[in-house]
């Protein structure tokens, strides 16, 4: 998941494959020109049922590919076209209109998770009015223990593929970093949610690969073909 390219999602979506380079026009004082700018989002989430992918932002032509709603994707470039519309490049010149996405990782899923948590908290407070603080503390401690004791279930060829990717990404170091990408599997810091422990890196990496590729073997094959995963 290095800076070289794209994307993250919670449910499996086929990888896009469009090639080419973006030509950035020079600006003039008299005419508005298309131009790339500094990224204002590292990850975006589709906020429509599905959206089209385009081959560039200056003279966009739909590639025939679409992104499903509530899926999240890594952003590697931000640009404005000559009409002032903002676009995001999700890797290898696969552009989407910014107005159809929301900055952040799995915004809809996060909102739902928050709503579920609030409902659960209300239920707990009603059912255990005598010691709500103690109950909440116990739940937090249990979740923390679970995260710290995580063990990957990758074995055999899956474990081998996972180790191969780790070697390519970081040399197998949990403390490696490259900009916003952290650890053994070069995960986006936002995915790790502030927990850079080895156990959490393993857990998040397994979930990422399962959601995007289905298996570490498939992720390795994609890496070998594209130079990233």
Coordinates of N, CA and C in Angstrom, one line a residue:
X1 N 0.8 -1.2 0.0 CA 0.0 0.0 0.0 C 0.9 1.2 0.0
X2 N 1.9 1.3 -0.7 CA 2.8 2.4 -0.7 C 2.2 3.6 -1.4
X3 N 2.9 4.7 -1.4 CA 2.4 5.9 -2.0 C 2.2 5.8 -3.5
X4 N 2.8 4.7 -4.0 CA 2.7 4.5 -5.4 C 1.3 4.3 -5.9
X5 N 0.3 3.9 -5.1 CA -1.0 3.8 -5.7 C -2.0 3.5 -4.6
X6 N -3.2 3.3 -4.9 CA -4.6 3.3 -4.5 C -4.9 2.4 -3.4
X7 N -5.7 2.1 -3.0 CA -7.0 2.1 -2.6 C -7.4 1.1 -1.5
X8 N -8.5 1.4 -0.9 CA -8.8 0.6 0.3 C -10.3 0.5 0.3
X9 N -10.8 -0.7 0.5 CA -12.2 -0.8 0.6 C -12.6 -1.9 1.6
X10 N -13.8 -1.8 2.0 CA -14.3 -2.8 3.1 C -14.8 -4.0 2.5
X11 N -15.3 -4.0 1.3 CA -15.9 -5.2 0.6 C -15.2 -5.4 -0.7
X12 N -15.1 -6.6 -1.1 CA -14.3 -6.9 -2.3 C -14.8 -6.2 -3.5
X13 N -13.9 -5.5 -4.2 CA -14.2 -4.8 -5.5 C -13.0 -5.1 -6.4
X14 N -13.3 -5.4 -7.7 CA -12.2 -5.7 -8.6 C -11.3 -4.5 -8.8
X15 N -10.0 -4.8 -8.9 CA -9.0 -3.7 -9.1 C -9.2 -3.1 -10.5
X16 N -9.0 -1.8 -10.6 CA -9.1 -1.1 -11.8 C -7.8 -1.1 -12.6
X17 N -7.8 -1.0 -13.9 CA -6.6 -1.1 -14.6 C -6.6 -0.2 -15.8
X18 N -6.3 1.1 -15.6 CA -6.2 2.0 -16.7 C -4.8 2.6 -16.7
X19 N -4.2 2.8 -17.9 CA -2.9 3.3 -17.9 C -2.8 4.6 -18.6
X20 N -1.7 5.3 -18.5 CA -1.5 6.6 -19.2 C -1.0 7.6 -18.2
X21 N -0.6 8.8 -18.7 CA -0.1 9.8 -17.8 C -0.9 11.1 -18.0
X22 N -1.0 11.9 -16.9 CA -1.8 13.1 -16.9 C -0.9 14.2 -17.4
X23 N -1.4 15.0 -18.4 CA -0.7 16.1 -18.9 C -1.3 17.3 -18.2
X24 N -0.4 18.1 -17.4 CA -0.9 19.2 -16.7 C -0.6 20.5 -17.5
X25 N -1.7 21.3 -17.8 CA -1.5 22.5 -18.5 C -0.9 23.6 -17.7
X26 N -0.1 24.5 -18.3 CA 0.4 25.6 -17.7 C -0.7 26.7 -17.5
X27 N -0.6 27.4 -16.4 CA -1.7 28.5 -16.2 C -1.2 29.8 -16.9
X28 N -2.2 30.5 -17.3 CA -2.0 31.9 -17.8 C -2.8 32.9 -17.1
X29 N -2.5 34.1 -17.2 CA -3.3 35.1 -16.5 C -4.6 35.4 -17.1
X30 N -4.9 35.0 -18.3 CA -6.1 35.3 -19.0 C -7.1 34.2 -19.0
X31 N -6.7 32.9 -19.0 CA -7.6 31.8 -19.2 C -7.4 30.8 -18.0
X32 N -8.5 30.3 -17.5 CA -8.5 29.3 -16.5 C -8.0 28.0 -17.1
X33 N -7.0 27.4 -16.5 CA -6.5 26.1 -17.0 C -6.7 25.0 -15.9
X34 N -6.7 23.8 -16.4 CA -6.7 22.6 -15.5 C -5.4 22.5 -14.9
X35 N -5.4 22.1 -13.6 CA -4.1 21.9 -12.9 C -4.3 21.0 -11.7
X36 N -3.2 20.3 -11.4 CA -3.2 19.5 -10.2 C -2.8 20.4 -9.0
X37 N -3.3 20.0 -7.8 CA -3.1 20.8 -6.6 C -2.7 19.8 -5.5
X38 N -2.4 20.3 -4.4 CA -2.1 19.5 -3.2 C -3.3 18.7 -2.8
X39 N -3.1 17.4 -2.5 CA -4.2 16.6 -2.0 C -4.9 17.2 -0.8
X40 N -6.2 17.2 -0.8 CA -6.9 17.6 0.4 C -7.6 16.4 1.1
X41 N -7.4 15.2 0.6 CA -7.9 14.0 1.2 C -7.0 12.8 0.8
X42 N -6.7 11.9 1.8 CA -5.9 10.7 1.5 C -6.7 9.6 1.1
X43 N -8.0 9.6 1.6 CA -8.9 8.5 1.3 C -10.3 9.1 1.0
X44 N -11.1 8.6 0.1 CA -12.4 9.1 -0.1 C -13.4 7.9 -0.2
X45 N -14.6 8.2 0.2 CA -15.7 7.2 0.1 C -16.8 7.6 -0.8
X46 N -17.2 6.7 -1.6 CA -18.3 6.9 -2.6 C -19.6 7.2 -1.9
X47 N -20.3 8.3 -2.1 CA -21.5 8.6 -1.4 C -22.7 8.5 -2.3
X48 N -22.6 7.8 -3.4 CA -23.8 7.5 -4.3 C -23.8 6.0 -4.4
X49 N -24.9 5.5 -5.1 CA -25.0 4.1 -5.3 C -23.9 3.5 -6.1
X50 N -23.4 4.3 -7.1 CA -22.2 3.9 -7.9 C -21.9 5.1 -8.7
X51 N -20.6 5.2 -9.0 CA -20.1 6.4 -9.8 C -19.2 5.9 -10.9
X52 N -19.1 6.7 -12.0 CA -18.2 6.3 -13.1 C -16.8 6.7 -12.9
X53 N -15.9 6.0 -13.5 CA -14.5 6.3 -13.5 C -14.1 6.8 -14.9
X54 N -13.3 7.9 -14.9 CA -12.9 8.5 -16.1 C -11.4 8.4 -16.4
X55 N -11.0 8.6 -17.6 CA -9.6 8.4 -18.0 C -8.7 9.6 -17.6
X56 N -9.3 10.8 -17.5 CA -8.5 11.9 -17.1 C -9.5 13.0 -16.6
X57 N -8.9 14.1 -16.1 CA -9.8 15.2 -15.6 C -10.0 16.3 -16.5
X58 N -9.1 16.5 -17.5 CA -9.2 17.6 -18.4 C -10.2 17.4 -19.5
X59 N -10.2 16.3 -20.1 CA -11.1 15.9 -21.1 C -11.7 14.5 -20.8
X60 N -12.4 14.4 -19.8 CA -12.8 13.1 -19.2 C -13.7 12.3 -20.1
X61 N -13.3 11.0 -20.3 CA -14.1 10.0 -21.0 C -14.3 8.8 -20.1
X62 N -15.5 8.4 -19.9 CA -15.8 7.3 -19.0 C -15.1 6.0 -19.5
X63 N -14.5 5.3 -18.6 CA -13.8 4.1 -18.9 C -14.7 2.9 -19.0
X64 N -15.9 3.0 -18.5 CA -16.8 1.9 -18.5 C -16.8 1.2 -17.1
X65 N -15.9 1.6 -16.3 CA -15.8 1.0 -14.9 C -16.5 1.9 -13.9
X66 N -17.0 1.3 -12.9 CA -17.7 2.0 -11.8 C -17.3 1.6 -10.5
X67 N -17.5 2.5 -9.5 CA -17.2 2.2 -8.1 C -18.5 2.1 -7.3
X68 N -18.6 1.1 -6.5 CA -19.9 0.9 -5.8 C -20.0 1.9 -4.6
X69 N -21.2 2.2 -4.2 CA -21.5 3.1 -3.1 C -20.9 2.6 -1.8
X70 N -20.5 3.5 -0.9 CA -20.0 3.2 0.4 C -18.7 2.4 0.4
X71 N -17.9 2.5 -0.7 CA -16.6 1.9 -0.8 C -15.6 3.0 -0.7
X72 N -14.4 2.7 -0.1 CA -13.4 3.7 0.1 C -12.1 3.4 -0.8
X73 N -11.5 4.5 -1.2 CA -10.4 4.4 -2.1 C -9.3 5.4 -1.8
X74 N -8.1 5.0 -1.9 CA -6.9 5.9 -1.7 C -6.8 6.9 -2.8
X75 N -6.5 8.1 -2.4 CA -6.3 9.2 -3.3 C -4.8 9.5 -3.5
X76 N -4.3 9.6 -4.8 CA -2.9 9.9 -5.0 C -2.7 11.2 -5.7
X77 N -3.8 11.8 -6.2 CA -3.7 13.1 -6.8 C -5.0 13.8 -6.8
X78 N -5.0 15.2 -6.7 CA -6.2 16.0 -6.7 C -6.0 17.1 -7.8
X79 N -7.0 17.3 -8.6 CA -6.9 18.3 -9.6 C -8.2 19.0 -9.9
X80 N -8.1 20.2 -10.5 CA -9.3 21.0 -10.9 C -9.2 21.1 -12.4
X81 N -10.4 20.9 -13.1 CA -10.4 21.1 -14.5 C -10.6 22.5 -14.9
X82 N -10.7 22.9 -16.1 CA -10.7 24.3 -16.6 C -12.0 24.9 -16.2
X83 N -13.1 24.1 -15.8 CA -14.3 24.7 -15.4 C -14.4 24.8 -13.8
X84 N -13.3 24.4 -13.2 CA -13.3 24.6 -11.7 C -13.8 23.4 -11.0
X85 N -14.1 22.3 -11.7 CA -14.6 21.0 -11.0 C -13.4 20.3 -10.4
X86 N -13.6 19.8 -9.2 CA -12.5 19.1 -8.6 C -12.6 17.6 -8.9
X87 N -11.4 17.0 -9.1 CA -11.3 15.5 -9.4 C -10.3 14.9 -8.5
X88 N -10.5 13.5 -8.3 CA -9.5 12.7 -7.6 C -9.0 11.6 -8.5
X89 N -7.7 11.4 -8.5 CA -7.0 10.3 -9.2 C -6.8 9.2 -8.2
X90 N -7.4 8.0 -8.4 CA -7.3 6.9 -7.5 C -6.2 5.9 -7.9
X91 N -5.4 6.4 -8.8 CA -4.2 5.5 -9.2 C -4.3 5.2 -10.7
X92 N -3.1 5.4 -11.4 CA -3.0 5.1 -12.8 C -4.1 5.8 -13.7
X93 N -4.3 7.1 -13.4 CA -5.2 7.9 -14.2 C -6.6 7.3 -14.2
X94 N -7.1 7.0 -13.0 CA -8.5 6.6 -12.8 C -9.2 7.7 -12.0
X95 N -9.9 8.6 -12.6 CA -10.4 9.8 -12.0 C -11.9 9.7 -11.7
X96 N -12.2 10.3 -10.6 CA -13.7 10.5 -10.2 C -13.9 11.9 -9.8
X97 N -15.2 12.3 -10.0 CA -15.6 13.7 -9.6 C -15.7 13.8 -8.1
X98 N -15.1 14.8 -7.6 CA -15.0 15.0 -6.1 C -16.4 15.1 -5.5
X99 N -17.3 15.7 -6.3 CA -18.7 15.9 -5.7 C -19.4 14.6 -5.4
X100 N -19.0 13.5 -6.0 CA -19.6 12.2 -5.7 C -19.0 11.4 -4.6
X101 N -18.0 11.9 -4.0 CA -17.3 11.2 -2.9 C -17.2 12.1 -1.7
X102 N -16.9 11.5 -0.5 CA -16.7 12.2 0.7 C -15.3 11.9 1.3
X103 N -14.6 12.9 1.7 CA -13.3 12.7 2.3 C -13.4 11.8 3.5
X104 N -12.5 10.8 3.6 CA -12.5 9.9 4.8 C -12.8 8.5 4.4
X105 N -12.4 7.6 5.3 CA -12.5 6.2 5.1 C -13.8 5.6 5.6
X106 N -14.6 5.0 4.7 CA -15.8 4.3 5.0 C -16.7 5.2 5.8
X107 N -17.0 6.3 5.3 CA -17.8 7.3 6.1 C -19.2 6.7 6.5
X108 N -19.8 6.0 5.6 CA -21.2 5.4 5.9 C -21.0 4.4 6.9
X109 N -20.0 3.5 6.8 CA -19.8 2.4 7.7 C -19.5 2.9 9.1
X110 N -18.7 4.0 9.1 CA -18.3 4.6 10.4 C -19.5 5.2 11.1
X111 N -20.4 5.9 10.3 CA -21.6 6.4 10.9 C -22.5 5.4 11.4
X112 N -22.6 4.3 10.7 CA -23.5 3.2 11.2 C -22.9 2.6 12.4
X113 N -21.6 2.4 12.5 CA -20.9 1.8 13.6 C -21.2 2.7 14.9
X114 N -21.1 4.1 14.6 CA -21.3 5.0 15.7 C -22.7 4.9 16.2
X115 N -23.7 4.8 15.3 CA -25.1 4.6 15.7 C -25.3 3.4 16.5
X116 N -24.7 2.3 16.0 CA -24.9 1.0 16.7 C -24.3 1.1 18.1
X117 N -23.1 1.7 18.2 CA -22.5 1.9 19.5 C -23.3 2.7 20.5
X118 N -23.9 3.8 20.0 CA -24.8 4.6 20.8 C -26.0 3.8 21.3
X119 N -26.6 3.0 20.4 CA -27.7 2.2 20.8 C -27.3 1.2 21.8
X120 N -26.2 0.5 21.6 CA -25.7 -0.5 22.6 C -25.5 0.2 24.0
X121 N -24.9 1.4 23.9 CA -24.6 2.1 25.2 C -25.9 2.4 25.9
X122 N -26.9 2.9 25.2 CA -28.2 3.2 25.8 C -28.8 1.9 26.4
X123 N -28.8 0.8 25.7 CA -29.3 -0.4 26.2 C -28.6 -0.9 27.5
X124 N -27.3 -0.8 27.4 CA -26.5 -1.2 28.6 C -26.8 -0.3 29.8
X125 N -26.9 1.0 29.6 CA -27.3 1.9 30.7 C -28.6 1.6 31.3
X126 N -29.6 1.2 30.5 CA -30.9 0.9 31.0 C -30.9 -0.4 31.7
X127 N -30.2 -1.4 31.2 CA -30.2 -2.7 31.8 C -29.3 -2.8 33.0
X128 N -28.3 -1.9 33.2 CA -27.4 -2.0 34.3 C -27.2 -0.7 34.9
X129 N -28.2 -0.1 35.5 CA -28.2 1.2 36.0 C -27.3 1.3 37.3
X130 N -27.1 0.2 38.0 CA -26.3 0.2 39.2 C -24.8 0.4 39.0
X131 N -24.3 -0.1 37.9 CA -22.8 0.0 37.7 C -22.5 0.2 36.2
X132 N -23.0 1.2 35.5 CA -22.8 1.5 34.1 C -21.3 1.7 33.8
X133 N -20.6 2.5 34.7 CA -19.2 2.8 34.5 C -18.3 1.5 34.5
X134 N -18.6 0.7 35.5 CA -17.9 -0.6 35.6 C -18.1 -1.5 34.3
X135 N -19.3 -1.5 33.8 CA -19.6 -2.3 32.7 C -18.9 -1.8 31.4
X136 N -18.9 -0.5 31.3 CA -18.3 0.1 30.1 C -16.8 -0.1 30.2
X137 N -16.2 0.0 31.4 CA -14.8 -0.2 31.5 C -14.4 -1.7 31.2
X138 N -15.2 -2.6 31.6 CA -15.0 -4.0 31.3 C -15.0 -4.3 29.8
X139 N -16.0 -3.7 29.1 CA -16.1 -3.9 27.7 C -14.9 -3.3 27.0
X140 N -14.4 -2.1 27.4 CA -13.2 -1.5 26.8 C -12.0 -2.3 27.0
X141 N -11.8 -2.8 28.2 CA -10.7 -3.7 28.5 C -10.7 -4.9 27.7
X142 N -11.9 -5.5 27.5 CA -12.0 -6.8 26.7 C -11.6 -6.5 25.3
X143 N -12.1 -5.4 24.7 CA -11.7 -5.1 23.3 C -10.2 -4.9 23.1
X144 N -9.6 -4.2 24.1 CA -8.2 -3.9 24.1 C -7.4 -5.2 24.1
X145 N -7.8 -6.1 25.0 CA -7.1 -7.4 25.1 C -7.2 -8.2 23.9
X146 N -8.4 -8.1 23.2 CA -8.7 -8.9 22.0 C -7.7 -8.4 20.9
X147 N -7.6 -7.0 20.8 CA -6.7 -6.5 19.8 C -5.3 -6.8 20.0
X148 N -4.8 -6.8 21.2 CA -3.4 -7.1 21.5 C -3.1 -8.6 21.4
X149 N -4.1 -9.5 21.4 CA -3.8 -10.9 21.4 C -4.2 -11.5 20.0
X150 N -4.4 -10.6 19.0 CA -4.8 -11.1 17.7 C -3.7 -12.0 17.1
X151 N -4.1 -13.1 16.5 CA -3.2 -14.0 15.8 C -3.8 -14.3 14.4
X152 N -2.9 -14.0 13.4 CA -3.4 -14.2 12.0 C -3.7 -15.7 11.7
X153 N -4.7 -15.9 10.9 CA -5.0 -17.3 10.6 C -4.4 -17.7 9.2
X154 N -3.5 -16.9 8.7 CA -2.9 -17.2 7.4 C -1.9 -18.3 7.6
X155 N -2.0 -19.4 6.8 CA -1.1 -20.5 6.9 C -0.7 -21.0 5.6
X156 N 0.4 -21.8 5.5 CA 0.8 -22.4 4.2 C 1.1 -21.3 3.2
X157 N 0.5 -21.5 2.0 CA 0.8 -20.5 0.9 C 0.3 -19.1 1.2
X158 N -0.8 -19.0 2.0 CA -1.3 -17.7 2.4 C -0.2 -17.0 3.3
X159 N 0.3 -17.7 4.2 CA 1.3 -17.1 5.1 C 2.6 -16.7 4.3
X160 N 2.9 -17.6 3.4 CA 4.1 -17.3 2.5 C 3.8 -16.0 1.7
X161 N 2.6 -15.9 1.1 CA 2.3 -14.7 0.3 C 2.3 -13.4 1.2
X162 N 1.8 -13.6 2.4 CA 1.7 -12.5 3.3 C 3.1 -12.0 3.7
X163 N 4.0 -13.0 3.9 CA 5.4 -12.6 4.3 C 6.1 -12.0 3.1
X164 N 5.8 -12.4 1.9 CA 6.4 -11.9 0.7 C 6.1 -10.4 0.5
X165 N 4.8 -10.1 0.7 CA 4.3 -8.7 0.6 C 5.0 -7.9 1.7
X166 N 5.0 -8.4 2.9 CA 5.7 -7.6 4.0 C 7.1 -7.3 3.7
X167 N 7.8 -8.3 3.0 CA 9.2 -8.1 2.7 C 9.3 -7.0 1.6
X168 N 8.4 -7.0 0.6 CA 8.5 -5.9 -0.4 C 8.1 -4.6 0.1
X169 N 7.2 -4.5 1.1 CA 6.7 -3.2 1.5 C 7.6 -2.6 2.6
X170 N 8.1 -3.4 3.5 CA 8.9 -2.8 4.6 C 10.1 -3.5 5.0
X171 N 10.4 -4.6 4.3 CA 11.5 -5.5 4.8 C 11.1 -6.3 6.0
X172 N 9.8 -6.3 6.3 CA 9.3 -7.1 7.4 C 9.4 -6.3 8.7
X173 N 9.5 -5.0 8.7 CA 9.7 -4.2 9.9 C 8.3 -3.5 10.3
X174 N 7.9 -3.8 11.6 CA 6.7 -3.2 12.1 C 6.9 -1.7 12.3
X175 N 8.1 -1.2 12.4 CA 8.4 0.2 12.7 C 8.7 1.0 11.4
X176 N 8.6 0.4 10.2 CA 8.9 1.2 9.0 C 7.8 2.2 8.8
X177 N 8.2 3.3 8.1 CA 7.2 4.3 7.8 C 7.6 5.0 6.5
X178 N 6.6 5.5 5.7 CA 6.8 6.2 4.5 C 5.7 7.1 4.3
X179 N 5.9 8.3 4.8 CA 4.8 9.3 4.7 C 3.7 8.9 5.6
X180 N 2.5 8.8 5.0 CA 1.3 8.4 5.8 C 1.2 6.9 6.0
X181 N 2.1 6.1 5.4 CA 2.0 4.7 5.4 C 3.0 4.1 6.5
X182 N 2.4 3.2 7.3 CA 3.1 2.8 8.5 C 3.2 1.3 8.6
X183 N 4.4 0.8 9.1 CA 4.5 -0.6 9.6 C 4.9 -1.6 8.5
X184 N 4.7 -2.8 9.0 CA 5.2 -4.0 8.2 C 4.5 -4.1 6.9
X185 N 3.2 -3.7 6.8 CA 2.4 -3.9 5.6 C 2.2 -2.5 4.9
X186 N 2.8 -1.5 5.4 CA 2.6 -0.1 4.9 C 1.2 0.3 4.8
X187 N 0.5 0.2 5.9 CA -0.9 0.5 6.0 C -1.1 2.0 6.2
X188 N -2.1 2.6 5.7 CA -2.4 4.0 5.9 C -2.6 4.2 7.4
X189 N -2.0 5.2 8.0 CA -2.1 5.5 9.4 C -3.6 5.6 9.9
X190 N -4.4 6.1 9.0 CA -5.9 6.2 9.3 C -6.5 4.9 9.6
X191 N -6.1 3.8 8.9 CA -6.6 2.5 9.1 C -6.3 1.9 10.4
X192 N -5.1 2.2 10.9 CA -4.6 1.7 12.2 C -5.2 2.4 13.4
X193 N -5.8 3.6 13.2 CA -6.6 4.3 14.2 C -5.7 4.5 15.4
X194 N -4.4 4.9 15.2 CA -3.6 5.3 16.3 C -2.9 4.1 17.0
X195 N -3.3 2.9 16.7 CA -2.7 1.7 17.3 C -1.7 1.0 16.3
X196 N -0.4 1.2 16.6 CA 0.6 0.7 15.7 C 1.2 -0.6 16.2
X197 N 0.6 -1.2 17.1 CA 1.1 -2.4 17.7 C 1.2 -3.5 16.6
X198 N 2.1 -4.5 16.8 CA 2.2 -5.5 15.8 C 0.9 -6.3 15.6
X199 N 0.2 -6.5 16.7 CA -1.1 -7.3 16.6 C -2.1 -6.5 15.8
X200 N -2.2 -5.2 16.0 CA -3.2 -4.4 15.2 C -2.8 -4.3 13.8
X201 N -1.5 -4.2 13.5 CA -1.0 -4.2 12.1 C -1.4 -5.5 11.4
X202 N -1.2 -6.6 12.1 CA -1.6 -7.9 11.5 C -3.1 -8.0 11.3
X203 N -3.9 -7.6 12.2 CA -5.3 -7.7 12.1 C -5.8 -6.8 11.0
X204 N -5.4 -5.5 10.9 CA -5.9 -4.6 9.9 C -5.4 -5.1 8.5
X205 N -4.2 -5.6 8.4 CA -3.7 -6.1 7.1 C -4.5 -7.2 6.7
X206 N -4.8 -8.2 7.5 CA -5.6 -9.3 7.2 C -7.0 -8.9 6.7
X207 N -7.6 -7.9 7.4 CA -8.9 -7.5 7.0 C -8.9 -6.7 5.7
X208 N -7.9 -5.9 5.5 CA -7.7 -5.2 4.3 C -7.6 -6.1 3.1
X209 N -6.7 -7.1 3.2 CA -6.5 -8.0 2.1 C -7.8 -8.9 1.8
X210 N -8.4 -9.3 2.9 CA -9.6 -10.1 2.7 C -10.7 -9.4 2.0
X211 N -10.9 -8.1 2.4 CA -11.9 -7.3 1.8 C -11.6 -6.9 0.3
X212 N -10.3 -6.6 0.0 CA -10.0 -6.1 -1.3 C -9.7 -7.3 -2.3
X213 N -9.0 -8.3 -1.8 CA -8.5 -9.3 -2.8 C -9.1 -10.7 -2.5
X214 N -9.5 -10.9 -1.3 CA -10.1 -12.2 -0.9 C -9.0 -13.2 -0.3
X215 N -7.8 -13.0 -0.6 CA -6.7 -13.8 -0.1 C -5.4 -13.1 -0.3
X216 N -4.4 -13.5 0.5 CA -3.0 -13.0 0.4 C -2.4 -13.4 -0.9
X217 N -2.7 -14.6 -1.4 CA -2.2 -15.1 -2.6 C -2.6 -14.2 -3.8
X218 N -3.9 -13.8 -3.8 CA -4.4 -12.9 -4.8 C -3.8 -11.5 -4.7
X219 N -3.6 -11.1 -3.5 CA -2.9 -9.8 -3.2 C -1.5 -9.8 -3.8
X220 N -0.8 -10.9 -3.5 CA 0.6 -11.1 -4.1 C 0.6 -11.0 -5.6
X221 N -0.3 -11.7 -6.2 CA -0.4 -11.7 -7.7 C -0.6 -10.3 -8.2
X222 N -1.5 -9.6 -7.5 CA -1.8 -8.2 -7.9 C -0.5 -7.4 -7.8
X223 N 0.2 -7.5 -6.6 CA 1.4 -6.8 -6.4 C 2.4 -7.0 -7.5
X224 N 2.6 -8.3 -7.8 CA 3.6 -8.6 -8.8 C 3.3 -8.0 -10.2
X225 N 2.0 -7.8 -10.5 CA 1.5 -7.3 -11.8 C 1.6 -5.8 -11.8
X226 N 1.4 -5.1 -10.6 CA 1.3 -3.7 -10.5 C 2.3 -2.9 -9.7
X227 N 3.0 -3.7 -8.8 CA 4.0 -3.0 -8.0 C 3.4 -2.4 -6.7
X228 N 2.2 -2.7 -6.4 CA 1.6 -2.3 -5.1 C 0.4 -3.2 -4.9
X229 N -0.2 -3.0 -3.7 CA -1.5 -3.8 -3.4 C -2.5 -3.0 -2.6

